[in-house]
Each structure stands twice: as structure tokens, then as C-alpha cells.
């Protein structure tokens, strides 16, 4: 729990897609330990990219754990779901390739084109993989648990290969730090690697006090704990007003709000978050518009939020239902 990647999940859970990684982290343990098929289905249902981790986990089970049936099930399920998700579900509902494909544009414009170029043109990745950013990422990821790694712990690390490889290959800087969720799929395997090492009496540090001290030191060095008194408390100044405005959204009607507020109102058919780069032209499709001008959220800014407030105040189809501490709630008449 003191690994910085897990801390980033706890702190940043407000973003909708990060809600998916928390059950994944737990279900991975359950599937590995109990081999129940239902947990495998839940893992695959979280995110399409996890199909690669599931397939690789199957290879690990076949080669090293000698659980051939479950390993084969994981490989087939992972690869099948990858094809279904990337070639059918995502294009059908979004009309385009998976959004993350753009982070590997130097390799191709589709999932399968990227895979083909990795196999037949491996020279394309050399300048990206062998970089200082990637070296720093590996150090950040391994530092909290390096004390427990040994030759005996190499086998479980096979399951972390897809996650770590995707982050190394990406030209997106957020995938190379621990402040975002992209390293979370590797954490269960890192923990299993430490368990495997300690179970045979290996590892740089084996006594409990040393382990706790090492974990605390790396946490304090890497976790940006000073943010607990600054950045992580940015929204506290009008938190009461935000909560009160959220409580006034009574029906299941469509909502237009900030990225930070949207998870709290997501149990409805229509909800979108404010995006200054892609503004909604017809606000009449929403029943509620909830804005936090002081903290406009990801992909928005105060100028955009303030203009939205003025636009809604002049819109005869909406009435201002709540206003306090720069938090505005508009209700469609």
C-alpha cells in the first residue's frame, strides 16, 4: 500500500476511468489465488488493454505455475477480448480506433498495425525505448520493492510485461510516472514477485523493520507528500458548496459538469464534462448544468467556465437554482 502507484489511485480516484483500476487490482489477486473464471471476466470487463495482461498471465500460468487449463483459458480469453474490443466494440461506439493508439502513432494508426510493426520493424522503437525518461520510469517503479527482488522472483514479473512495455513504448509522458494510473496493472505482479522471493529466504532486506523503513523512505521520497498540504487540498475551499449543489440534482436527467464532479453524478444515461477544446453547442440537451468556476477541472479553465455561466444566465430555457462560492447549478425549465 506504500507503493506510490497505489497512492496515486487513492488520491486521483475522482477521474471516471480510474474507478476501473481499483476492482482490477483486487480481482487480479483473487483470480491468481483461486482461479475462478468469474474474476477473469471482471478483469476483462474493466479495460480493453487489460486483455494483454490477462493473456500474458496465462503464459505465466502455463510455463511456470503448471496450471495449463487456467493458463490456456486466460490466453484465449485475453486475445479474443482484445480483438472484440478493439475491432468491434470501440469502433462501433466511438467511430474511431482506441484513443490510446495515438500515443503510439510512430508505430501505426491501429492496434494491429502497431503489433505488426513491432514484429517486423523493431528498429522503430529503439530511440523511444532507450531513453532517459524510460530509465527514470523503471527506477521509480522498482525502487519501492527492489529490496525484495531476487532471481527467485523473476517468474511472477512475466505478468507485468504488457503494462510496463506499453508505458515504455508510449510517447505520452503521463505513462512514465507514478502520478497516474498507467502502472497499476503491474503492481499485483510486483507484489507476487516480492512474496516469491521472501518465501525462499531471498531478497536484499528480509526483516520486518528494514522492510518498513525502506518502504517509508521510498514513499516519502517519491509520493510528493507535500501535496497533502497544497495541491491535494485545492478543492477544499468550496467543497461544502459543491456537495450541496450535487445534492440538488434530484432526477436522472442529463448533466453537464466538471470532470471532477461527473463521477458523483454518473448513474444516468447522459453526462458529459466540460472541455474548453470541444465545447457543447446545444446545452438544451441537458437537464442540469453544474459548474465550479473557481476550480473548472481537467480540460477546462476559468474563462471557459465563466463564459458558460453567462451563457446560461442569458438562456431562457435555464434557471439558476444554486450559487455559492463560485459553484453554479442551472436547472432546465
Tab-separated table of C-alpha atoms in Angstrom, residues 254 256 270 280-289 311-312 315-318 332-333:
chain	number	residue	atom	x	y	z
A	254	UNK	CA	-28.727	14.676	-18.340
A	256	UNK	CA	-23.117	18.808	-17.897
A	270	UNK	CA	-26.361	11.267	-20.283
A	280	UNK	CA	-21.057	21.640	-26.225
A	281	UNK	CA	-23.008	23.813	-28.656
A	282	UNK	CA	-26.517	22.800	-27.621
A	283	UNK	CA	-26.881	22.973	-23.846
A	284	UNK	CA	-30.610	22.259	-24.102
A	285	UNK	CA	-29.906	18.522	-24.253
A	286	UNK	CA	-29.053	18.661	-20.530
A	287	UNK	CA	-31.414	18.948	-17.577
A	288	UNK	CA	-28.705	20.176	-15.204
A	289	UNK	CA	-25.517	22.189	-15.659
A	311	UNK	CA	-24.420	31.950	-21.480
A	312	UNK	CA	-26.725	30.006	-19.167
A	315	UNK	CA	-30.581	31.269	-21.785
A	316	UNK	CA	-34.377	31.435	-21.217
A	317	UNK	CA	-34.530	27.626	-21.029
A	318	UNK	CA	-32.458	27.502	-17.838
A	332	UNK	CA	-33.656	23.313	-17.283
A	333	UNK	CA	-37.166	24.749	-17.067
